[in-house]
Amino acid sequence: MLMDDDNIFRWVFQGIQGALLMHPQALIECTHNDRIRNIFKELLFSELEMLASTIKYGKLKGWLNPALHYGMLRT
């Protein structure tokens, strides 16, 4: 089975987005331990930087799906 680069990119991109959903939850749960909270905070910010870089790369390659446009149809 051949795998295209854009499919691999989408898997990595979705993985980063999934991690970005988990890190804030972990940050919220760690209210009593400052050391662990700082670890999750650093993970969150590094993941945000990675997402920004991945978005730039995806735009450069044309691999990001276009955003949906909502509104009234003009006929």
Short mmCIF file of C-alpha atoms in Angstrom, two decimals:
data_model
loop_
_atom_site.label_atom_id
_atom_site.label_comp_id
_atom_site.label_asym_id
_atom_site.label_seq_id
_atom_site.Cartn_x
_atom_site.Cartn_y
_atom_site.Cartn_z
CA MET A 1 0.00 0.00 0.00
CA LEU A 2 1.42 3.36 -0.99
CA MET A 3 1.04 6.28 1.35
CA ASP A 4 1.05 9.81 0.03
CA ASP A 5 2.85 12.62 1.81
CA ASP A 6 -0.38 14.57 2.21
CA ASN A 7 -2.04 11.65 4.03
CA ILE A 8 0.88 11.38 6.43
CA PHE A 9 0.72 15.15 6.94
CA ARG A 10 -2.98 14.94 7.79
CA TRP A 11 -2.37 12.19 10.35
CA VAL A 12 0.39 14.18 12.04
CA PHE A 13 -1.73 17.34 11.90
CA GLN A 14 -4.69 15.58 13.53
CA GLY A 15 -2.38 14.14 16.18
CA ILE A 16 -1.10 17.59 17.06
CA GLN A 17 -4.65 18.90 17.27
CA GLY A 18 -5.61 16.00 19.53
CA ALA A 19 -2.68 16.69 21.85
CA LEU A 20 -3.70 20.33 21.98
CA LEU A 21 -7.06 19.22 23.35
CA MET A 22 -5.49 17.07 26.07
CA HIS A 23 -2.80 19.42 27.39
CA PRO A 24 -5.16 22.19 28.59
CA GLN A 25 -7.27 19.58 30.38
CA ALA A 26 -4.18 18.26 32.16
CA LEU A 27 -3.17 21.82 33.01
CA ILE A 28 -6.58 22.47 34.57
CA GLU A 29 -6.49 19.23 36.56
CA CYS A 30 -3.08 19.97 38.13
CA THR A 31 -4.06 22.76 40.47
CA HIS A 32 -2.13 21.44 43.48
CA ASN A 33 1.26 20.56 41.97
CA ASP A 34 3.14 23.54 40.54
CA ARG A 35 5.95 21.45 39.05
CA ILE A 36 3.64 19.20 37.04
CA ARG A 37 1.47 22.16 36.00
CA ASN A 38 4.57 23.89 34.60
CA ILE A 39 5.46 20.76 32.64
CA PHE A 40 2.01 20.67 31.05
CA LYS A 41 2.20 24.41 30.38
CA GLU A 42 5.50 23.97 28.54
CA LEU A 43 4.05 21.05 26.58
CA LEU A 44 1.06 23.16 25.59
CA PHE A 45 3.16 26.07 24.35
CA SER A 46 5.60 23.85 22.47
CA GLU A 47 2.65 22.05 20.87
CA LEU A 48 1.18 25.40 19.81
CA GLU A 49 4.47 26.34 18.15
CA MET A 50 4.55 22.96 16.42
CA LEU A 51 0.99 23.48 15.19
CA ALA A 52 1.87 26.91 13.79
CA SER A 53 4.85 25.44 11.92
CA THR A 54 2.75 22.57 10.63
CA ILE A 55 0.05 24.95 9.38
CA LYS A 56 2.65 27.03 7.53
CA TYR A 57 4.10 23.90 5.94
CA GLY A 58 0.66 22.58 5.01
CA LYS A 59 -0.26 25.89 3.38
CA LEU A 60 3.01 25.92 1.47
CA LYS A 61 2.36 22.43 0.09
CA GLY A 62 -1.37 23.02 -0.45
CA TRP A 63 -2.32 20.13 1.83
CA LEU A 64 -4.69 21.97 4.16
CA ASN A 65 -8.34 21.62 3.37
CA PRO A 66 -9.99 24.94 2.54
CA ALA A 67 -12.21 26.42 5.23
CA LEU A 68 -15.92 26.01 4.76
CA HIS A 69 -17.86 29.15 3.92
CA TYR A 70 -21.18 29.55 5.64
CA GLY A 71 -23.81 31.99 4.62
CA MET A 72 -26.69 32.53 2.30
CA LEU A 73 -26.44 31.26 -1.23
CA ARG A 74 -26.71 33.89 -3.89
CA THR A 75 -28.62 32.82 -6.95
#
